[in-house]
PDB file of C-alpha atoms in Angstrom:
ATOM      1  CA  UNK S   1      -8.015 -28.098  73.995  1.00 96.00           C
ATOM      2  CA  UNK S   2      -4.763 -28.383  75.250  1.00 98.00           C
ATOM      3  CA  UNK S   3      -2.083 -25.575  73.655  1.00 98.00           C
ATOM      4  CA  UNK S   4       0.995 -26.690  72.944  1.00 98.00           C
ATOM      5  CA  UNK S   5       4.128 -23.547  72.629  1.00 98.00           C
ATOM      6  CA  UNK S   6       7.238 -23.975  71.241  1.00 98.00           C
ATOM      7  CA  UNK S   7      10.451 -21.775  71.694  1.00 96.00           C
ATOM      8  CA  UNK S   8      12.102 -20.297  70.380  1.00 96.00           C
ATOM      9  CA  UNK S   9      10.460 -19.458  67.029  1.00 96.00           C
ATOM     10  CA  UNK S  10      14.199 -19.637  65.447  1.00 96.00           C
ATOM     11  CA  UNK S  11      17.142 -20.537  65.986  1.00 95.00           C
ATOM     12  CA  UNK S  12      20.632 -20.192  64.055  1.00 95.00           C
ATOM     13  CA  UNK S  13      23.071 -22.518  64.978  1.00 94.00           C
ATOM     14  CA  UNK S  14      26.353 -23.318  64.056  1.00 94.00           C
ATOM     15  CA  UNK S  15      27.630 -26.683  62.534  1.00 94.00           C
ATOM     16  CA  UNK S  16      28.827 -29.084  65.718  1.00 95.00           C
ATOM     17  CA  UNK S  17      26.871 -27.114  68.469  1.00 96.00           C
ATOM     18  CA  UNK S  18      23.908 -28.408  70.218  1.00 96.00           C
ATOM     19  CA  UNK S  19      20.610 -27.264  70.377  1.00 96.00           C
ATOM     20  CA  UNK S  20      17.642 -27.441  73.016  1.00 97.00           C
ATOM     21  CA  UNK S  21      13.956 -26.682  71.745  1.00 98.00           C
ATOM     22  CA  UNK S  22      11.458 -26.061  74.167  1.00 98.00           C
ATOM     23  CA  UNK S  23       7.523 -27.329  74.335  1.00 98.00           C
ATOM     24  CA  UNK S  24       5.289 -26.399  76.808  1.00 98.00           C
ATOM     25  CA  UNK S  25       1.762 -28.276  77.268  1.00 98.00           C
ATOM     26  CA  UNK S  26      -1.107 -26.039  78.861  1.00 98.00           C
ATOM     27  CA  UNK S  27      -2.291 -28.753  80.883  1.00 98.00           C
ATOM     28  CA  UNK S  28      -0.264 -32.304  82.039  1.00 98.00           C
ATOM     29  CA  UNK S  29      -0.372 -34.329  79.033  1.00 97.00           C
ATOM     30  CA  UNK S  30       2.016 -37.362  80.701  1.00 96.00           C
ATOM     31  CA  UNK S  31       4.381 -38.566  78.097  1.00 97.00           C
ATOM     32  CA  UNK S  32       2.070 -38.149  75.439  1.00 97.00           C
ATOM     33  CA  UNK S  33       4.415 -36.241  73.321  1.00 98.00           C
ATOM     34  CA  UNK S  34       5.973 -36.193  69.797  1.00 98.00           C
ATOM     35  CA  UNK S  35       8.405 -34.743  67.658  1.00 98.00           C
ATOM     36  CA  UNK S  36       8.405 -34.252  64.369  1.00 98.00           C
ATOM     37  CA  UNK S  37      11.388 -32.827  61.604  1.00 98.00           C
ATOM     38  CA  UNK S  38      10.096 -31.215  58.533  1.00 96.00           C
ATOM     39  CA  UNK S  39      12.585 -30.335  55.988  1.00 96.00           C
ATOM     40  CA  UNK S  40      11.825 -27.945  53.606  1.00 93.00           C
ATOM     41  CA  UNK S  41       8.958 -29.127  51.157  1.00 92.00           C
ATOM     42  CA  UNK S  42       9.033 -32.982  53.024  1.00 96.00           C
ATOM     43  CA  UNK S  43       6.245 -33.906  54.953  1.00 97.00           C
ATOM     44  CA  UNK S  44       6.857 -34.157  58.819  1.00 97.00           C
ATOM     45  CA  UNK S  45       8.893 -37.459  59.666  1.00 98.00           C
ATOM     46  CA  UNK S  46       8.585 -38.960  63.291  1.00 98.00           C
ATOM     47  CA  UNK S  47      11.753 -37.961  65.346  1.00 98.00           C
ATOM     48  CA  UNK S  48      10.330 -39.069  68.858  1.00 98.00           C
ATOM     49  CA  UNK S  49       8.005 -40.607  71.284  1.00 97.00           C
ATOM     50  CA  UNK S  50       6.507 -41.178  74.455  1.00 96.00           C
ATOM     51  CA  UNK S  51       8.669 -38.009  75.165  1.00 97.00           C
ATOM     52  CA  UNK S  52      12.102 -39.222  74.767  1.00 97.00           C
ATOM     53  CA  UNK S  53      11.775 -42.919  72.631  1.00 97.00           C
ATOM     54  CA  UNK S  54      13.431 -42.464  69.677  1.00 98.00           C
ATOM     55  CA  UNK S  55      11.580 -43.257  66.675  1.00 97.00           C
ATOM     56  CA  UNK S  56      13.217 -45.990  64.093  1.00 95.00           C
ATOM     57  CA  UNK S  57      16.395 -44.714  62.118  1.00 96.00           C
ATOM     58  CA  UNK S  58      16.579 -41.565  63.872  1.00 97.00           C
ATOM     59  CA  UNK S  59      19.898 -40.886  64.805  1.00 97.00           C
ATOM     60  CA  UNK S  60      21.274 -40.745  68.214  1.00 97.00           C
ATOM     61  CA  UNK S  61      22.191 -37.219  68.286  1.00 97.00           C
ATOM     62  CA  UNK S  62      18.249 -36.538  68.716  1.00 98.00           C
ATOM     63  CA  UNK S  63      17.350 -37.123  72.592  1.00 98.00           C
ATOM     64  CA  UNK S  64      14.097 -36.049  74.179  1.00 98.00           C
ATOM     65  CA  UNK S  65      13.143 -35.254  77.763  1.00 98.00           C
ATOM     66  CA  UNK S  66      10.376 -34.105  80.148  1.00 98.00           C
ATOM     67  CA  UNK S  67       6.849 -34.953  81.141  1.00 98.00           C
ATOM     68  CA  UNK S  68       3.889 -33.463  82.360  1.00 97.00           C
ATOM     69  CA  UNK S  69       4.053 -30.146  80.755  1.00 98.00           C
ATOM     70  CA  UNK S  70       7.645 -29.225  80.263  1.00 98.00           C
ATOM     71  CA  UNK S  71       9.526 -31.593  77.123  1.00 98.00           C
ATOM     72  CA  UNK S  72      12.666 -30.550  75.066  1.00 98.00           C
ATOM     73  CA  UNK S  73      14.433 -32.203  72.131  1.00 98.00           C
ATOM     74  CA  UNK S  74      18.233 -31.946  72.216  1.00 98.00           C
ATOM     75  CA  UNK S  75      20.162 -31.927  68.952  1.00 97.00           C
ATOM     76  CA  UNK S  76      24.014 -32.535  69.975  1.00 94.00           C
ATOM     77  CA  UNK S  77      26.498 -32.121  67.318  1.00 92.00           C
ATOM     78  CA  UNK S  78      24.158 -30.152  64.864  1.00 94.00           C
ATOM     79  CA  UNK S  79      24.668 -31.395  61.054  1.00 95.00           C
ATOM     80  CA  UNK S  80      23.548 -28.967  57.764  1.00 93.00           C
ATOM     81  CA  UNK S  81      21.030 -32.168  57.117  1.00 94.00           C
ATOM     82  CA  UNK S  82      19.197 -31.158  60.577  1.00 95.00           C
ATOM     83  CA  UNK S  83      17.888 -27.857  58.989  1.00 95.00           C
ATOM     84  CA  UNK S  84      14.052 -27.989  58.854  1.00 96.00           C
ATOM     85  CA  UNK S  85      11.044 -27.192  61.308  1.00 96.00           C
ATOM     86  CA  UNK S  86      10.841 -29.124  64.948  1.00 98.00           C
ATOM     87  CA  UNK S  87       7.097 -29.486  66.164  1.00 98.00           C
ATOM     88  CA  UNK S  88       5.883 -30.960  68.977  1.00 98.00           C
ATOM     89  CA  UNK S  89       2.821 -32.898  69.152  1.00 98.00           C
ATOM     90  CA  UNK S  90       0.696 -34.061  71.938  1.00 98.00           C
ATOM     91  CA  UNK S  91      -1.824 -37.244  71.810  1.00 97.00           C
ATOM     92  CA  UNK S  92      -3.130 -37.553  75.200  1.00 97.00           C
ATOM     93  CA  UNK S  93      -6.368 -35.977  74.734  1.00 95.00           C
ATOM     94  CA  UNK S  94      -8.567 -34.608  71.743  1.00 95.00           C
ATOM     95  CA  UNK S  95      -8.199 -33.070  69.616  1.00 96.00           C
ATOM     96  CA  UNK S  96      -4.422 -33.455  68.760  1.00 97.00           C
ATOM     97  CA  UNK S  97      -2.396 -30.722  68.675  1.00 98.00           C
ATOM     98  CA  UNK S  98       0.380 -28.872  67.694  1.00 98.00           C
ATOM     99  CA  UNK S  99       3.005 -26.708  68.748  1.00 97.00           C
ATOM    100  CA  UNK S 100       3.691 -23.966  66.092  1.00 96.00           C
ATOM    101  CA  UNK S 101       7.321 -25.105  65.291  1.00 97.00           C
ATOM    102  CA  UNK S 102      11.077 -23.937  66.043  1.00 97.00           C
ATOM    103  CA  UNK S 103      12.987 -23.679  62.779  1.00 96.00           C
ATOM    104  CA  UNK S 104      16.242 -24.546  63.151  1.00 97.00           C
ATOM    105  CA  UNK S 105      18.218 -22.855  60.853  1.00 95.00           C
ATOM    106  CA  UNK S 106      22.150 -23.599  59.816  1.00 88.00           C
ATOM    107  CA  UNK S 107      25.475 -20.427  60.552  1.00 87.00           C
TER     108      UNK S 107
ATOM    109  CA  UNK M   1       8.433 -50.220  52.108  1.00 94.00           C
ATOM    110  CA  UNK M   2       6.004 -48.320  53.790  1.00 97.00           C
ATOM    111  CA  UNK M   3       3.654 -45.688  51.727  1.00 97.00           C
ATOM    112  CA  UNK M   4       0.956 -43.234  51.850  1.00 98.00           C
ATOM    113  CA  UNK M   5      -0.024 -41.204  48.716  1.00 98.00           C
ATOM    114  CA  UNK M   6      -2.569 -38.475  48.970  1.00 97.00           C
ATOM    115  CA  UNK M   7      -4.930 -37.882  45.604  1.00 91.00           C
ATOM    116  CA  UNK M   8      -3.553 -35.047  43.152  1.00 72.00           C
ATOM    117  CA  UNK M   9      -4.046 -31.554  43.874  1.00 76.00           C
ATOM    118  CA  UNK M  10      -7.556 -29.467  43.390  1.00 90.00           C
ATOM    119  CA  UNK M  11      -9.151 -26.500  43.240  1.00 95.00           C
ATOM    120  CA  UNK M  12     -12.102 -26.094  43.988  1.00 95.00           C
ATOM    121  CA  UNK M  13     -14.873 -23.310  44.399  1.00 96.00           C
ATOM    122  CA  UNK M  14     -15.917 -21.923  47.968  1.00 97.00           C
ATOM    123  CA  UNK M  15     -18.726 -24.070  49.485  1.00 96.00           C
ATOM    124  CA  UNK M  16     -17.923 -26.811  46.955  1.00 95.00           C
ATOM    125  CA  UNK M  17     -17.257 -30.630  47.620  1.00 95.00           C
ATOM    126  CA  UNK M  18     -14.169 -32.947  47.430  1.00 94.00           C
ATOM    127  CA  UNK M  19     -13.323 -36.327  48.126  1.00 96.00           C
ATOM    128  CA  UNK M  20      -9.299 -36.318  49.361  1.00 97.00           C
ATOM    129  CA  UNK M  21      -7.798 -40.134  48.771  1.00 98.00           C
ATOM    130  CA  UNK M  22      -4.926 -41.583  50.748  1.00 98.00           C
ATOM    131  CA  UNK M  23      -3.963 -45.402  49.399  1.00 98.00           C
ATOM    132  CA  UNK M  24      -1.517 -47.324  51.649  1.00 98.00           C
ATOM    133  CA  UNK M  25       1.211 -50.407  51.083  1.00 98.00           C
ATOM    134  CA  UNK M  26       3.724 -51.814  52.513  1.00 98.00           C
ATOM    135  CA  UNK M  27       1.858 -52.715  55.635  1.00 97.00           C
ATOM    136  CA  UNK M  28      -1.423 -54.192  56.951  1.00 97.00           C
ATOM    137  CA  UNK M  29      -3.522 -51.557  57.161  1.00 97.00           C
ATOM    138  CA  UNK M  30      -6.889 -53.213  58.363  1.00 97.00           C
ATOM    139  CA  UNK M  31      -4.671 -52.944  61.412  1.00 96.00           C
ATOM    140  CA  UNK M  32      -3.849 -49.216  62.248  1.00 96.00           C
ATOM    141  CA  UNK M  33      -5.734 -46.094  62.926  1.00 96.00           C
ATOM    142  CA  UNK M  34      -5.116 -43.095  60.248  1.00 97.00           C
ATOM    143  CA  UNK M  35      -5.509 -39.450  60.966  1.00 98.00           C
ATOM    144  CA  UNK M  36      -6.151 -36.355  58.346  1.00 98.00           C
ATOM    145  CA  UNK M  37      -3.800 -33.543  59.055  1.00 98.00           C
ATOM    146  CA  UNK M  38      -3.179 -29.875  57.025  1.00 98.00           C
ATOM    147  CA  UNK M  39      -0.938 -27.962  56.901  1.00 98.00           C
ATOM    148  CA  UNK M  40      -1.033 -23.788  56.016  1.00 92.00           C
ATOM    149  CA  UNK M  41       1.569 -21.378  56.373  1.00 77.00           C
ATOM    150  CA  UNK M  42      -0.432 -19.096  58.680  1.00 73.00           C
ATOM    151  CA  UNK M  43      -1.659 -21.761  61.176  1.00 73.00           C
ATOM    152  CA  UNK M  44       1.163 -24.404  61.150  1.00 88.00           C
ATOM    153  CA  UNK M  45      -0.293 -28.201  61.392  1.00 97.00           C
ATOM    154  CA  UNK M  46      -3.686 -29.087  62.310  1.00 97.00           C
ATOM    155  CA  UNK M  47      -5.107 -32.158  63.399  1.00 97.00           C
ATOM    156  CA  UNK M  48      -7.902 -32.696  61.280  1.00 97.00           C
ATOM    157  CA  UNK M  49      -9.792 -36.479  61.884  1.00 97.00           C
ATOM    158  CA  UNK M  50      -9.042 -39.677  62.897  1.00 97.00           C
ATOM    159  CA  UNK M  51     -10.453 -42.981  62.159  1.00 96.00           C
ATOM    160  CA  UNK M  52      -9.946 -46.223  64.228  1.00 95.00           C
ATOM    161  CA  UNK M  53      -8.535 -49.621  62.042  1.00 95.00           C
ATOM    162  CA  UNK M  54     -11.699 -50.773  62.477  1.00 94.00           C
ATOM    163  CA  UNK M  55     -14.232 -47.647  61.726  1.00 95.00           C
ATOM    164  CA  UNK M  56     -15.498 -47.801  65.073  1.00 94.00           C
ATOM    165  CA  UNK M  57     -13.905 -44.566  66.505  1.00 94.00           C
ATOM    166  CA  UNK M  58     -14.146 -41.457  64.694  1.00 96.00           C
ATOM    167  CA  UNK M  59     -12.763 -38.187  66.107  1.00 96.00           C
ATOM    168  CA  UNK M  60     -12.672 -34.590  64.170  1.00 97.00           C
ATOM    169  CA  UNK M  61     -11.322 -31.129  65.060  1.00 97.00           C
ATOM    170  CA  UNK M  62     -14.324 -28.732  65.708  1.00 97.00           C
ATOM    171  CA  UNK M  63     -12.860 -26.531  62.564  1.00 96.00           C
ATOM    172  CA  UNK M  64     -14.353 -29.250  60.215  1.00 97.00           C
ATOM    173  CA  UNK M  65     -17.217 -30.928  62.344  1.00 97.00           C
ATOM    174  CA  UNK M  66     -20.291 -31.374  60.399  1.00 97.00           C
ATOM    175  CA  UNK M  67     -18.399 -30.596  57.270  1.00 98.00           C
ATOM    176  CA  UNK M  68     -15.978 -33.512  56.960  1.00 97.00           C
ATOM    177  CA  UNK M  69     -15.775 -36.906  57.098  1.00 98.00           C
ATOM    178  CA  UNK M  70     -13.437 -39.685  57.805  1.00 98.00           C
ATOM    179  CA  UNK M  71     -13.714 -43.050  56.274  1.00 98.00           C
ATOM    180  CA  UNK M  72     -12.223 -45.867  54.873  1.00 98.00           C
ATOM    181  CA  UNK M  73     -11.990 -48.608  53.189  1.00 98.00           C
ATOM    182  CA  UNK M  74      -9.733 -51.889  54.623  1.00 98.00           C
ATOM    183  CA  UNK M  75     -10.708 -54.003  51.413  1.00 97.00           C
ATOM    184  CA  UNK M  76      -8.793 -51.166  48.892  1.00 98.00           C
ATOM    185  CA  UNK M  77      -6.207 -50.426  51.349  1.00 98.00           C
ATOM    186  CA  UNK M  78      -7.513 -46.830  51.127  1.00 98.00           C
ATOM    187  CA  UNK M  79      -8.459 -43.715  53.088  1.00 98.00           C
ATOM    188  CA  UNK M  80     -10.667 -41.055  51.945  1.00 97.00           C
ATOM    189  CA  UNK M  81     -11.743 -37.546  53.634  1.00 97.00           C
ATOM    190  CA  UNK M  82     -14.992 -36.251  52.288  1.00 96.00           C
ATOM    191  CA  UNK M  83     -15.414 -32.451  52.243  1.00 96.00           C
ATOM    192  CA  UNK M  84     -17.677 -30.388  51.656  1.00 96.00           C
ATOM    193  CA  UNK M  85     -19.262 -26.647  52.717  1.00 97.00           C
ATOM    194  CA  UNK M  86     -15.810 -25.931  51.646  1.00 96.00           C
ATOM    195  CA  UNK M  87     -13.926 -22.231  52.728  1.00 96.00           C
ATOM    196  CA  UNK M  88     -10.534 -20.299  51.442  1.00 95.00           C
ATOM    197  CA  UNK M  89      -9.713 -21.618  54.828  1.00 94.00           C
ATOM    198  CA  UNK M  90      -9.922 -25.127  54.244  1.00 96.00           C
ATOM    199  CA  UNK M  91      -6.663 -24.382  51.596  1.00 96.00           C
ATOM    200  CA  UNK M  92      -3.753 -26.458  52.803  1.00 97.00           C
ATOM    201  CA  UNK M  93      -1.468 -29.407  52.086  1.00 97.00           C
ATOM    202  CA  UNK M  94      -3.465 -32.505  53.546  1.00 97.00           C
ATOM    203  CA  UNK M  95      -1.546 -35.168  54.931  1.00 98.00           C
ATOM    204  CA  UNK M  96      -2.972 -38.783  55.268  1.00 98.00           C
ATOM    205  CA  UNK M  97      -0.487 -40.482  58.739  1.00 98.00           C
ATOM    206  CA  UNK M  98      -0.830 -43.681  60.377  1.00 98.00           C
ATOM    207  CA  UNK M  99      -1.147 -44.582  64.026  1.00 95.00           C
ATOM    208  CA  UNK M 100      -1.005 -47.577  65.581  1.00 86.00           C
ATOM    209  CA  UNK M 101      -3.853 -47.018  68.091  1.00 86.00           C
ATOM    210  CA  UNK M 102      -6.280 -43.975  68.415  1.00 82.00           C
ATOM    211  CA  UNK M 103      -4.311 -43.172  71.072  1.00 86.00           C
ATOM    212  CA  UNK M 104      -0.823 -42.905  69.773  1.00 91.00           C
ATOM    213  CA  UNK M 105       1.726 -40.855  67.431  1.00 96.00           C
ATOM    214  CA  UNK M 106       1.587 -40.775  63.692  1.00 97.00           C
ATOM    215  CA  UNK M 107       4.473 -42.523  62.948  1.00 97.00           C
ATOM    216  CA  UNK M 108       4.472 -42.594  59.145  1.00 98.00           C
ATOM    217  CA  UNK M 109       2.886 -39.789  57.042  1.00 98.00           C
ATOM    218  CA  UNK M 110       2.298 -39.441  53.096  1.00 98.00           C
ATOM    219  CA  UNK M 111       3.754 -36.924  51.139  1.00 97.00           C
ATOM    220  CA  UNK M 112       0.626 -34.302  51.359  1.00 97.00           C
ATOM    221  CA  UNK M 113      -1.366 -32.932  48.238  1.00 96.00           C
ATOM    222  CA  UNK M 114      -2.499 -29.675  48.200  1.00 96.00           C
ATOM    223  CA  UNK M 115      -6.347 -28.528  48.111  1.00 96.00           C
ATOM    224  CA  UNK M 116      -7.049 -25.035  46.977  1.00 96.00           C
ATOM    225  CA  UNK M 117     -10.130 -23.125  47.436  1.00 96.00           C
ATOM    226  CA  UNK M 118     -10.963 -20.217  45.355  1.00 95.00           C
ATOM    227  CA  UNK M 119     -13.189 -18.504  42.561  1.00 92.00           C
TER     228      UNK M 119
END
């Protein structure tokens, strides 16, 4: 099973800054990575694929980056409406798994 | 536009049985893979089962192997996750998500309903 880590567990940002999360993949997993926003009690909504695609309708200030085992998701210009959980997600092997979410919280 | 509801909530008694619904609309869904995920504040998301567009893959996480399974129907539009041998565990939201191919993202997801089990 490949473990998927996310850092850090919080972070508190102020309006306008930008934010890097972190995922790290125990084992290569290619591109074969998602992320996924979940504001508070919303279901997860696709942010990103393939590592750095952007999914349809997400904005532009969401970029992603990385392959193998190393990914981030950049948040530039951080808006009140980006509060909510980050996970990654890899699909490159079974079973699918989960990071265990940064939460992103607003100054 | 593009949907996924989950059946209602439920409670249910440990190592009782449950049938979890997901309908779809909005898209053809003979033609897309759908996963079962949960969701529980002390384990984050798992990755529960998957089922191929055309029944002919089935994957499940080893948490629910032998106790769940994944099926559908492309006729109703509908996906269904039967459980049963069921533990407090098992409480979560479930989530019903689509995916293109086995093989990729979930790239729409329903809005979750919640499955309780206790006496």
């Amino acid at each position: 099973e490949v473990l998927m880590r996310q850092s850090p567990a919080t972070l508190s940002v102020s309006p306008g800054e930008k934010v890097t999360l972190s995922c790290r993949a125990s084992q290569s997993i290619s591109s074969a990575l998602a992320w996924y926003q979940q504001k508070p009690g919303q279901a997860p909504r696709l942010l990103m694929y393939g590592a750095s695609a952007r999914a349809a309708g997400i904005s532009e200030r969401f970029s992603g980056s990385g392959s193998g085992t190393e990914f981030t998701l950049t948040i530039t210009s951080l808006q009140s409406d980006d509060l909510a959980i980050y996970y990654c997600q890899q699909y490159n092997s079974w079973p699918r798994t989960f990071g265990q979410g940064t939460k992103v919280e607003i100054k | 536009q593009v949907q996924l509801v989950e059946s209602g909530e439920t409670v249910v008694q440990p190592g009782g049985s449950l049938r979890l619904s997901c309908r779809a609309s909005g898209f053809i869904f003979s033609r897309y893979g759908m996963h079962w995920v949960r969701q529980t504040p002390g384990k984050g998301l798992e990755w529960i089962a998957l089922i191929s567009f055309d029944i002919s893959d089935k994957y499940y996480a080893d948490s629910v192997k032998g106790r769940f399974t994944i099926s559908r129907d492309n006729s109703m539009n509908t996906l269904y996750l039967e459980m049963s041998g069921l533990r407090p565990e098992d409480t979560a939201i479930y989530y019903c998500a689509r995916a293109l191919t086995p093989r990729s993202y979930m790239d729409v997801w329903g809005k979750g309903t919640t499955v309780t089990v206790s006496s």
